Amino acid sequence: MEFRDLKTQYLKHKETIDTAMQKVLLSGHFIGGEPVSQLEEKLADYVGVKHCIACANGTDALQLALMAWEIGPKDAVFVPDLTFFSSGEVVPLVGAVPIFVDVYRETYNIDPDSLRKAVEYVIHNTDLRPRVIVAVDLFGQPAEQQAIREIADQYGLLVLEDAAQAFGGMIGDKKTCSFGDISTTSFFPAKPLGCYGDGGAVFTDDDGCAERLRSIHVHGKGSGKYDNVRIGMNSRLDTIQAAVLLQKLQFFEEEVEACNRVAAKYDERLRGAVKIPSILENMRSSWAQYTICLKDGKEREQVIAQLQADGIPSAVYYPKPMHRQTAFADHLIEAVSCENTEYICERCLSLPFHPYMEDADINAVCESIRKALR
């Protein structure tokens, strides 16, 4: 059984994807060009924002945003304690200080009350300037972006939406990657919309930010290739990946809907046995992962062992809170307690999940879990 079945997806759409890649190979143009600009236009239109700048990966996308805002030393950036490392990694990379805040047990997303307490702590107990909230949309579901925006407006902060795991998610009729002053996503192969290598994108409605981002992501270029007006990065999306994404975007909505049907079947079969994912009213998840929580760490190990014995893969996202990562030891300011994150990290488990899962596989996973619990 595949954890995320990219082979079936490819075989189902092989002809159109192969044709698109072959066209790039025959053109001899592998960096930039029409596929990249066309993808940026279509992604911006899909999300509902003015500008999309494609880049090399989702981590670069986050760093590009902080660089465009000139975030640096003595700036505080608020990051959820439960997220992938890159959400916080980019903060020290630009010289700023990450402040980790707690999440909800139910949704795994940032807790606005914890965020507010952390902002107040920084204001009253440090010499740092509160500057940015990294609003991560974890596992596919958008964070509570309206509550986050209210806090940002109250304290004069910028919102950086990290939708690496939630491209295609929605709050009402508004899509992820449209809630931040700048928003980012990743096209890593296992993401909801993935390419066949690394890739990412940055989104904004701010014309000035878009201009700076386009400069920074190609060595700080100005009017031409050899006119460099600022220190930048080399973070371009290559043309073959753009061609693949253009094809995948055509059937992306079908896959998101299929994922929601798979999630509903998991919910039905696991409800009452384990803590199933909680999707808030008026939200649509794009289901990067289907993540359950067990009673404790011992029970999780029992379930993992039974799944493994039955030939079923699983994964723990994430076994360690961000504030316990060794890499942050020299950058850490513990502004708030992150008890919910600690609780989740000890108990969470992600199950095989993709839009092409058959009922038989879903039943096999659920039966294996129930067997372990018995």
mmCIF file of C-alpha atoms in Angstrom:
data_model
loop_
_atom_site.group_PDB
_atom_site.id
_atom_site.type_symbol
_atom_site.label_atom_id
_atom_site.label_comp_id
_atom_site.label_asym_id
_atom_site.label_seq_id
_atom_site.Cartn_x
_atom_site.Cartn_y
_atom_site.Cartn_z
ATOM 1 C CA MET A 1 0.000 0.000 0.000
ATOM 2 C CA GLU A 2 1.294 3.488 -0.863
ATOM 3 C CA PHE A 3 1.324 6.246 1.766
ATOM 4 C CA ARG A 4 0.754 8.852 -0.976
ATOM 5 C CA ASP A 5 0.193 7.165 -4.334
ATOM 6 C CA LEU A 6 1.921 9.355 -6.922
ATOM 7 C CA LYS A 7 2.375 6.446 -9.346
ATOM 8 C CA THR A 8 -1.363 5.945 -9.918
ATOM 9 C CA GLN A 9 -1.818 9.667 -10.435
ATOM 10 C CA TYR A 10 0.934 9.719 -13.049
ATOM 11 C CA LEU A 11 -0.305 6.635 -14.902
ATOM 12 C CA LYS A 12 -3.832 8.060 -15.013
ATOM 13 C CA HIS A 13 -2.569 11.271 -16.674
ATOM 14 C CA LYS A 14 0.601 9.915 -18.285
ATOM 15 C CA GLU A 15 -0.096 10.963 -21.864
ATOM 16 C CA THR A 16 -0.746 14.648 -21.181
ATOM 17 C CA ILE A 17 2.078 14.961 -18.627
ATOM 18 C CA ASP A 18 4.594 13.210 -20.898
ATOM 19 C CA THR A 19 3.593 15.421 -23.829
ATOM 20 C CA ALA A 20 4.062 18.575 -21.741
ATOM 21 C CA MET A 21 7.512 17.509 -20.533
ATOM 22 C CA GLN A 22 8.571 16.414 -24.024
ATOM 23 C CA LYS A 23 7.596 19.808 -25.387
ATOM 24 C CA VAL A 24 9.963 21.496 -22.942
ATOM 25 C CA LEU A 25 12.774 19.063 -23.762
ATOM 26 C CA LEU A 26 12.379 19.716 -27.481
ATOM 27 C CA SER A 27 12.329 23.491 -26.945
ATOM 28 C CA GLY A 28 15.746 23.480 -25.245
ATOM 29 C CA HIS A 29 14.547 26.200 -22.814
ATOM 30 C CA PHE A 30 14.783 24.818 -19.282
ATOM 31 C CA ILE A 31 14.738 27.950 -17.109
ATOM 32 C CA GLY A 32 11.917 30.489 -17.315
ATOM 33 C CA GLY A 33 9.959 30.919 -20.511
ATOM 34 C CA GLU A 34 6.267 30.678 -21.317
ATOM 35 C CA PRO A 35 5.369 27.643 -19.120
ATOM 36 C CA VAL A 36 6.564 29.462 -15.981
ATOM 37 C CA SER A 37 4.802 32.749 -16.745
ATOM 38 C CA GLN A 38 1.665 30.860 -17.793
ATOM 39 C CA LEU A 39 1.709 28.867 -14.547
ATOM 40 C CA GLU A 40 2.112 32.021 -12.461
ATOM 41 C CA GLU A 41 -0.885 33.578 -14.201
ATOM 42 C CA LYS A 42 -3.072 30.495 -13.718
ATOM 43 C CA LEU A 43 -2.075 30.035 -10.077
ATOM 44 C CA ALA A 44 -2.820 33.677 -9.270
ATOM 45 C CA ASP A 45 -6.196 33.341 -10.969
ATOM 46 C CA TYR A 46 -6.983 30.096 -9.114
ATOM 47 C CA VAL A 47 -6.122 31.610 -5.725
ATOM 48 C CA GLY A 48 -7.720 34.972 -6.477
ATOM 49 C CA VAL A 49 -4.762 37.346 -6.001
ATOM 50 C CA LYS A 50 -2.944 39.763 -8.306
ATOM 51 C CA HIS A 51 0.565 38.297 -8.254
ATOM 52 C CA CYS A 52 2.195 34.863 -8.165
ATOM 53 C CA ILE A 53 5.961 34.438 -8.280
ATOM 54 C CA ALA A 54 7.107 30.839 -8.823
ATOM 55 C CA CYS A 55 10.299 29.801 -7.039
ATOM 56 C CA ALA A 56 12.518 26.801 -6.324
ATOM 57 C CA ASN A 57 10.757 25.399 -3.228
ATOM 58 C CA GLY A 58 8.436 26.200 -0.349
ATOM 59 C CA THR A 59 11.228 27.062 2.081
ATOM 60 C CA ASP A 60 12.652 29.640 -0.316
ATOM 61 C CA ALA A 61 9.149 31.047 -0.711
ATOM 62 C CA LEU A 62 9.004 31.800 3.026
ATOM 63 C CA GLN A 63 12.481 33.318 3.071
ATOM 64 C CA LEU A 64 11.704 35.445 0.019
ATOM 65 C CA ALA A 65 8.703 36.907 1.840
ATOM 66 C CA LEU A 66 10.764 37.837 4.911
ATOM 67 C CA MET A 67 13.473 39.351 2.704
ATOM 68 C CA ALA A 68 10.912 41.394 0.757
ATOM 69 C CA TRP A 69 9.732 42.862 4.078
ATOM 70 C CA GLU A 70 13.353 43.415 5.212
ATOM 71 C CA ILE A 71 12.837 41.346 8.375
ATOM 72 C CA GLY A 72 16.088 41.054 10.313
ATOM 73 C CA PRO A 73 17.872 41.426 13.671
ATOM 74 C CA LYS A 74 15.700 42.446 16.650
ATOM 75 C CA ASP A 75 12.531 41.452 14.757
ATOM 76 C CA ALA A 76 10.216 38.868 16.350
ATOM 77 C CA VAL A 77 8.405 36.396 14.096
ATOM 78 C CA PHE A 78 5.608 34.281 15.605
ATOM 79 C CA VAL A 79 5.484 30.662 14.433
ATOM 80 C CA PRO A 80 3.237 27.754 15.516
ATOM 81 C CA ASP A 81 5.100 25.164 17.574
ATOM 82 C CA LEU A 82 3.572 22.321 15.528
ATOM 83 C CA THR A 83 4.764 22.631 11.940
ATOM 84 C CA PHE A 84 7.488 21.523 9.550
ATOM 85 C CA PHE A 85 10.952 22.848 10.391
ATOM 86 C CA SER A 86 11.154 25.305 7.491
ATOM 87 C CA SER A 87 8.317 27.463 8.895
ATOM 88 C CA GLY A 88 10.689 28.513 11.678
ATOM 89 C CA GLU A 89 14.043 27.822 10.008
ATOM 90 C CA VAL A 90 13.763 30.822 7.697
ATOM 91 C CA VAL A 91 13.462 33.230 10.648
ATOM 92 C CA PRO A 92 17.060 32.919 11.955
ATOM 93 C CA LEU A 93 18.241 32.714 8.333
ATOM 94 C CA VAL A 94 17.302 36.397 7.948
ATOM 95 C CA GLY A 95 18.647 37.248 11.411
ATOM 96 C CA ALA A 96 15.281 37.500 13.186
ATOM 97 C CA VAL A 97 14.023 35.683 16.312
ATOM 98 C CA PRO A 98 11.357 32.935 16.164
ATOM 99 C CA ILE A 99 8.716 33.003 18.908
ATOM 100 C CA PHE A 100 6.846 29.686 19.064
ATOM 101 C CA VAL A 101 3.168 29.656 20.013
ATOM 102 C CA ASP A 102 0.749 26.865 20.808
ATOM 103 C CA VAL A 103 -1.905 25.239 18.609
ATOM 104 C CA TYR A 104 -5.396 23.830 19.058
ATOM 105 C CA ARG A 105 -5.627 20.125 19.881
ATOM 106 C CA GLU A 106 -8.677 19.818 17.642
ATOM 107 C CA THR A 107 -7.360 21.346 14.395
ATOM 108 C CA TYR A 108 -3.568 21.324 14.959
ATOM 109 C CA ASN A 109 -3.503 24.959 13.787
ATOM 110 C CA ILE A 110 -2.327 28.071 15.628
ATOM 111 C CA ASP A 111 -4.254 29.096 18.764
ATOM 112 C CA PRO A 112 -5.004 32.847 18.541
ATOM 113 C CA ASP A 113 -5.115 33.165 22.357
ATOM 114 C CA SER A 114 -1.605 31.737 22.634
ATOM 115 C CA LEU A 115 -0.506 34.037 19.802
ATOM 116 C CA ARG A 116 -1.872 37.113 21.555
ATOM 117 C CA LYS A 117 -0.125 36.171 24.825
ATOM 118 C CA ALA A 118 3.162 35.691 22.976
ATOM 119 C CA VAL A 119 2.891 39.093 21.282
ATOM 120 C CA GLU A 120 2.181 40.741 24.644
ATOM 121 C CA TYR A 121 5.152 38.925 26.219
ATOM 122 C CA VAL A 122 7.506 40.171 23.513
ATOM 123 C CA ILE A 123 6.231 43.750 23.862
ATOM 124 C CA HIS A 124 6.536 43.881 27.650
ATOM 125 C CA ASN A 125 9.509 41.600 28.366
ATOM 126 C CA THR A 126 11.976 41.921 25.470
ATOM 127 C CA ASP A 127 13.634 44.535 23.290
ATOM 128 C CA LEU A 128 12.385 42.824 20.120
ATOM 129 C CA ARG A 129 10.005 44.370 17.590
ATOM 130 C CA PRO A 130 6.938 42.178 16.864
ATOM 131 C CA ARG A 131 6.800 42.065 13.057
ATOM 132 C CA VAL A 132 5.326 38.927 11.452
ATOM 133 C CA ILE A 133 2.899 36.072 12.145
ATOM 134 C CA VAL A 134 3.603 32.872 10.175
ATOM 135 C CA ALA A 135 0.059 31.506 9.846
ATOM 136 C CA VAL A 136 0.557 27.833 8.938
ATOM 137 C CA ASP A 137 -2.347 25.900 7.359
ATOM 138 C CA LEU A 138 -1.403 22.455 8.698
ATOM 139 C CA PHE A 139 -2.311 19.079 7.168
ATOM 140 C CA GLY A 140 -4.600 20.745 4.589
ATOM 141 C CA GLN A 141 -6.979 22.790 6.740
ATOM 142 C CA PRO A 142 -6.687 26.595 6.793
ATOM 143 C CA ALA A 143 -5.810 28.233 10.093
ATOM 144 C CA GLU A 144 -8.348 30.598 11.676
ATOM 145 C CA GLN A 145 -7.183 33.397 9.438
ATOM 146 C CA GLN A 146 -9.788 35.979 10.472
ATOM 147 C CA ALA A 147 -8.788 35.761 14.150
ATOM 148 C CA ILE A 148 -5.109 35.897 13.166
ATOM 149 C CA ARG A 149 -5.742 38.969 11.015
ATOM 150 C CA GLU A 150 -7.506 40.743 13.890
ATOM 151 C CA ILE A 151 -4.457 40.227 16.110
ATOM 152 C CA ALA A 152 -2.140 41.359 13.315
ATOM 153 C CA ASP A 153 -4.153 44.535 12.798
ATOM 154 C CA GLN A 154 -4.280 45.261 16.537
ATOM 155 C CA TYR A 155 -0.483 45.074 16.939
ATOM 156 C CA GLY A 156 0.588 46.268 13.493
ATOM 157 C CA LEU A 157 1.953 42.905 12.351
ATOM 158 C CA LEU A 158 2.314 41.379 8.898
ATOM 159 C CA VAL A 159 0.714 38.002 8.118
ATOM 160 C CA LEU A 160 2.752 35.424 6.215
ATOM 161 C CA GLU A 161 0.418 32.554 5.309
ATOM 162 C CA ASP A 162 2.328 29.280 5.006
ATOM 163 C CA ALA A 163 -0.030 27.153 2.900
ATOM 164 C CA ALA A 164 2.587 24.573 1.890
ATOM 165 C CA GLN A 165 0.286 21.785 3.090
ATOM 166 C CA ALA A 166 -3.032 23.353 2.173
ATOM 167 C CA PHE A 167 -3.075 24.580 -1.415
ATOM 168 C CA GLY A 168 -6.694 24.185 -2.500
ATOM 169 C CA GLY A 169 -8.115 24.573 1.004
ATOM 170 C CA MET A 170 -10.850 27.162 1.535
ATOM 171 C CA ILE A 171 -12.576 29.328 4.126
ATOM 172 C CA GLY A 172 -15.995 30.093 2.689
ATOM 173 C CA ASP A 173 -15.415 30.962 -0.946
ATOM 174 C CA LYS A 174 -11.848 32.202 -0.386
ATOM 175 C CA LYS A 175 -8.866 29.941 -1.084
ATOM 176 C CA THR A 176 -5.665 29.439 0.863
ATOM 177 C CA CYS A 177 -2.717 31.537 -0.353
ATOM 178 C CA SER A 178 -5.022 34.574 -0.357
ATOM 179 C CA PHE A 179 -5.145 35.354 3.385
ATOM 180 C CA GLY A 180 -1.652 36.679 4.040
ATOM 181 C CA ASP A 181 -0.077 40.015 3.183
ATOM 182 C CA ILE A 182 2.199 37.517 1.472
ATOM 183 C CA SER A 183 1.273 33.830 1.162
ATOM 184 C CA THR A 184 3.404 30.878 0.130
ATOM 185 C CA THR A 185 3.053 27.266 -0.908
ATOM 186 C CA SER A 186 5.162 24.250 -1.820
ATOM 187 C CA PHE A 187 4.964 21.939 -4.824
ATOM 188 C CA PHE A 188 6.989 19.142 -3.225
ATOM 189 C CA PRO A 189 5.712 15.911 -4.855
ATOM 190 C CA ALA A 190 3.639 14.731 -1.859
ATOM 191 C CA LYS A 191 1.875 18.077 -1.389
ATOM 192 C CA PRO A 192 -1.763 18.501 -2.543
ATOM 193 C CA LEU A 193 -0.503 20.045 -5.803
ATOM 194 C CA GLY A 194 2.937 18.544 -6.371
ATOM 195 C CA CYS A 195 5.479 18.576 -9.167
ATOM 196 C CA TYR A 196 8.177 15.984 -9.949
ATOM 197 C CA GLY A 197 10.944 17.641 -7.961
ATOM 198 C CA ASP A 198 11.056 20.755 -5.801
ATOM 199 C CA GLY A 199 8.987 23.856 -6.423
ATOM 200 C CA GLY A 200 7.177 26.658 -4.639
ATOM 201 C CA ALA A 201 5.326 29.929 -5.120
ATOM 202 C CA VAL A 202 4.716 33.275 -3.429
ATOM 203 C CA PHE A 203 1.398 35.161 -3.672
ATOM 204 C CA THR A 204 0.499 38.766 -2.918
ATOM 205 C CA ASP A 205 -1.843 41.607 -3.875
ATOM 206 C CA ASP A 206 0.859 44.175 -3.066
ATOM 207 C CA ASP A 207 2.428 45.531 -6.280
ATOM 208 C CA GLY A 208 5.553 46.766 -4.489
ATOM 209 C CA CYS A 209 6.097 43.432 -2.731
ATOM 210 C CA ALA A 210 5.633 41.566 -6.004
ATOM 211 C CA GLU A 211 8.273 43.720 -7.680
ATOM 212 C CA ARG A 212 10.755 43.100 -4.847
ATOM 213 C CA LEU A 213 10.017 39.365 -4.828
ATOM 214 C CA ARG A 214 10.645 39.088 -8.567
ATOM 215 C CA SER A 215 13.958 40.835 -8.057
ATOM 216 C CA ILE A 216 15.078 38.895 -4.968
ATOM 217 C CA HIS A 217 14.301 35.451 -6.373
ATOM 218 C CA VAL A 218 16.742 36.014 -9.278
ATOM 219 C CA HIS A 219 19.871 37.383 -7.565
ATOM 220 C CA GLY A 220 18.339 40.776 -6.762
ATOM 221 C CA LYS A 221 18.148 41.714 -10.423
ATOM 222 C CA GLY A 222 17.111 45.146 -11.631
ATOM 223 C CA SER A 223 16.519 46.084 -15.242
ATOM 224 C CA GLY A 224 18.422 43.102 -16.604
ATOM 225 C CA LYS A 225 20.349 39.931 -15.841
ATOM 226 C CA TYR A 226 23.564 41.748 -14.954
ATOM 227 C CA ASP A 227 21.978 44.714 -13.174
ATOM 228 C CA ASN A 228 21.809 43.701 -9.506
ATOM 229 C CA VAL A 229 20.108 46.237 -7.247
ATOM 230 C CA ARG A 230 19.895 44.215 -4.002
ATOM 231 C CA ILE A 231 21.204 41.034 -2.400
ATOM 232 C CA GLY A 232 18.958 38.178 -3.493
ATOM 233 C CA MET A 233 18.745 34.437 -4.022
ATOM 234 C CA ASN A 234 18.849 31.954 -6.860
ATOM 235 C CA SER A 235 15.340 30.518 -6.525
ATOM 236 C CA ARG A 236 13.747 29.876 -9.893
ATOM 237 C CA LEU A 237 11.167 27.216 -10.736
ATOM 238 C CA ASP A 238 12.486 25.193 -13.658
ATOM 239 C CA THR A 239 10.456 24.939 -16.852
ATOM 240 C CA ILE A 240 9.796 21.179 -16.743
ATOM 241 C CA GLN A 241 8.242 21.484 -13.273
ATOM 242 C CA ALA A 242 6.082 24.363 -14.501
ATOM 243 C CA ALA A 243 4.899 22.220 -17.427
ATOM 244 C CA VAL A 244 3.990 19.359 -15.068
ATOM 245 C CA LEU A 245 2.109 21.686 -12.716
ATOM 246 C CA LEU A 246 0.147 23.226 -15.591
ATOM 247 C CA GLN A 247 -1.171 19.767 -16.450
ATOM 248 C CA LYS A 248 -1.864 18.786 -12.854
ATOM 249 C CA LEU A 249 -3.730 22.019 -12.191
ATOM 250 C CA GLN A 250 -6.339 20.938 -14.740
ATOM 251 C CA PHE A 251 -7.474 17.982 -12.608
ATOM 252 C CA PHE A 252 -6.508 19.393 -9.208
ATOM 253 C CA GLU A 253 -10.055 20.258 -8.089
ATOM 254 C CA GLU A 254 -11.185 16.708 -8.876
ATOM 255 C CA GLU A 255 -8.424 15.385 -6.633
ATOM 256 C CA VAL A 256 -9.308 17.713 -3.744
ATOM 257 C CA GLU A 257 -12.927 16.555 -3.894
ATOM 258 C CA ALA A 258 -11.793 12.917 -4.058
ATOM 259 C CA CYS A 259 -9.602 13.478 -0.984
ATOM 260 C CA ASN A 260 -12.581 14.820 0.924
ATOM 261 C CA ARG A 261 -14.541 11.681 0.025
ATOM 262 C CA VAL A 262 -11.678 9.470 1.252
ATOM 263 C CA ALA A 263 -11.491 11.514 4.481
ATOM 264 C CA ALA A 264 -15.237 11.052 5.044
ATOM 265 C CA LYS A 265 -14.830 7.271 4.758
ATOM 266 C CA TYR A 266 -11.962 7.296 7.242
ATOM 267 C CA ASP A 267 -14.089 9.423 9.593
ATOM 268 C CA GLU A 268 -16.995 6.991 9.393
ATOM 269 C CA ARG A 269 -14.845 3.931 10.106
ATOM 270 C CA LEU A 270 -12.635 5.417 12.852
ATOM 271 C CA ARG A 271 -15.050 7.676 14.748
ATOM 272 C CA GLY A 272 -15.208 6.621 18.381
ATOM 273 C CA ALA A 273 -12.033 4.537 18.185
ATOM 274 C CA VAL A 274 -9.472 7.347 17.882
ATOM 275 C CA LYS A 275 -9.453 11.136 17.701
ATOM 276 C CA ILE A 276 -10.187 11.891 14.049
ATOM 277 C CA PRO A 277 -9.338 15.200 12.314
ATOM 278 C CA SER A 278 -11.688 18.079 13.110
ATOM 279 C CA ILE A 279 -12.594 20.308 10.136
ATOM 280 C CA LEU A 280 -14.196 23.573 11.180
ATOM 281 C CA GLU A 281 -17.484 24.785 9.769
ATOM 282 C CA ASN A 282 -17.182 26.770 6.536
ATOM 283 C CA MET A 283 -13.724 25.310 5.837
ATOM 284 C CA ARG A 284 -12.503 22.910 3.161
ATOM 285 C CA SER A 285 -9.335 20.910 3.740
ATOM 286 C CA SER A 286 -7.109 19.884 0.856
ATOM 287 C CA TRP A 287 -5.806 16.964 2.977
ATOM 288 C CA ALA A 288 -2.038 16.902 2.800
ATOM 289 C CA GLN A 289 -2.289 14.317 5.582
ATOM 290 C CA TYR A 290 -5.044 12.451 7.430
ATOM 291 C CA THR A 291 -3.828 12.652 11.037
ATOM 292 C CA ILE A 292 -5.361 10.903 14.041
ATOM 293 C CA CYS A 293 -4.416 11.090 17.721
ATOM 294 C CA LEU A 294 -4.119 8.093 20.046
ATOM 295 C CA LYS A 295 -4.627 7.901 23.816
ATOM 296 C CA ASP A 296 -0.894 8.128 24.560
ATOM 297 C CA GLY A 297 2.519 7.343 23.134
ATOM 298 C CA LYS A 298 2.326 3.660 24.105
ATOM 299 C CA GLU A 299 -0.942 3.215 22.210
ATOM 300 C CA ARG A 300 0.557 4.970 19.187
ATOM 301 C CA GLU A 301 3.469 2.534 19.160
ATOM 302 C CA GLN A 302 1.032 -0.380 19.326
ATOM 303 C CA VAL A 303 -0.900 0.975 16.327
ATOM 304 C CA ILE A 304 2.276 1.652 14.324
ATOM 305 C CA ALA A 305 3.519 -1.884 15.044
ATOM 306 C CA GLN A 306 0.226 -3.454 13.960
ATOM 307 C CA LEU A 307 0.068 -1.368 10.785
ATOM 308 C CA GLN A 308 3.631 -2.348 9.967
ATOM 309 C CA ALA A 309 2.846 -6.023 10.575
ATOM 310 C CA ASP A 310 -0.057 -5.707 8.147
ATOM 311 C CA GLY A 311 2.130 -4.065 5.492
ATOM 312 C CA ILE A 312 0.598 -0.624 5.953
ATOM 313 C CA PRO A 313 2.799 2.512 6.075
ATOM 314 C CA SER A 314 2.252 5.364 8.526
ATOM 315 C CA ALA A 315 4.125 8.507 9.578
ATOM 316 C CA VAL A 316 4.441 10.797 12.593
ATOM 317 C CA TYR A 317 4.099 14.498 11.728
ATOM 318 C CA TYR A 318 5.718 15.748 13.966
ATOM 319 C CA PRO A 319 7.507 13.853 16.760
ATOM 320 C CA LYS A 320 9.143 16.928 18.300
ATOM 321 C CA PRO A 321 7.814 20.458 18.935
ATOM 322 C CA MET A 322 9.668 23.270 17.205
ATOM 323 C CA HIS A 323 10.851 24.776 20.485
ATOM 324 C CA ARG A 324 12.624 21.492 21.325
ATOM 325 C CA GLN A 325 14.601 21.370 18.074
ATOM 326 C CA THR A 326 18.333 21.619 18.812
ATOM 327 C CA ALA A 327 18.819 24.056 15.930
ATOM 328 C CA PHE A 328 16.744 26.705 17.728
ATOM 329 C CA ALA A 329 18.569 26.431 21.080
ATOM 330 C CA ASP A 330 20.558 29.634 20.511
ATOM 331 C CA HIS A 331 17.552 31.549 19.176
ATOM 332 C CA LEU A 332 14.876 30.525 21.661
ATOM 333 C CA ILE A 333 12.670 32.834 23.708
ATOM 334 C CA GLU A 334 9.974 30.825 25.519
ATOM 335 C CA ALA A 335 7.159 33.352 25.596
ATOM 336 C CA VAL A 336 4.273 30.931 26.182
ATOM 337 C CA SER A 337 3.647 27.336 27.179
ATOM 338 C CA CYS A 338 3.007 24.972 24.268
ATOM 339 C CA GLU A 339 1.226 22.162 26.124
ATOM 340 C CA ASN A 340 -1.120 21.262 23.280
ATOM 341 C CA THR A 341 1.779 20.839 20.883
ATOM 342 C CA GLU A 342 3.551 18.572 23.382
ATOM 343 C CA TYR A 343 0.364 16.527 23.732
ATOM 344 C CA ILE A 344 -0.107 16.137 19.973
ATOM 345 C CA CYS A 345 3.535 15.273 19.254
ATOM 346 C CA GLU A 346 3.297 12.344 21.685
ATOM 347 C CA ARG A 347 0.090 10.969 20.158
ATOM 348 C CA CYS A 348 -0.420 11.945 16.497
ATOM 349 C CA LEU A 349 -0.189 9.511 13.594
ATOM 350 C CA SER A 350 -0.771 10.103 9.877
ATOM 351 C CA LEU A 351 -2.339 7.347 7.783
ATOM 352 C CA PRO A 352 -2.069 6.412 4.091
ATOM 353 C CA PHE A 353 -4.058 8.986 2.174
ATOM 354 C CA HIS A 354 -4.476 10.087 -1.436
ATOM 355 C CA PRO A 355 -7.313 10.725 -3.915
ATOM 356 C CA TYR A 356 -6.986 7.292 -5.522
ATOM 357 C CA MET A 357 -7.472 5.167 -2.382
ATOM 358 C CA GLU A 358 -9.847 2.240 -2.839
ATOM 359 C CA ASP A 359 -12.407 1.279 -0.202
ATOM 360 C CA ALA A 360 -10.558 -1.984 0.377
ATOM 361 C CA ASP A 361 -7.393 -0.123 1.380
ATOM 362 C CA ILE A 362 -9.299 2.257 3.663
ATOM 363 C CA ASN A 363 -10.998 -0.721 5.317
ATOM 364 C CA ALA A 364 -7.657 -2.505 5.729
ATOM 365 C CA VAL A 365 -6.099 0.501 7.481
ATOM 366 C CA CYS A 366 -9.062 0.940 9.810
ATOM 367 C CA GLU A 367 -9.296 -2.752 10.650
ATOM 368 C CA SER A 368 -5.578 -2.846 11.456
ATOM 369 C CA ILE A 369 -5.983 0.130 13.815
ATOM 370 C CA ARG A 370 -8.989 -1.438 15.546
ATOM 371 C CA LYS A 371 -7.075 -4.718 15.872
ATOM 372 C CA ALA A 372 -4.225 -2.872 17.610
ATOM 373 C CA LEU A 373 -6.645 -1.147 19.968
ATOM 374 C CA ARG A 374 -8.316 -4.445 20.870
#
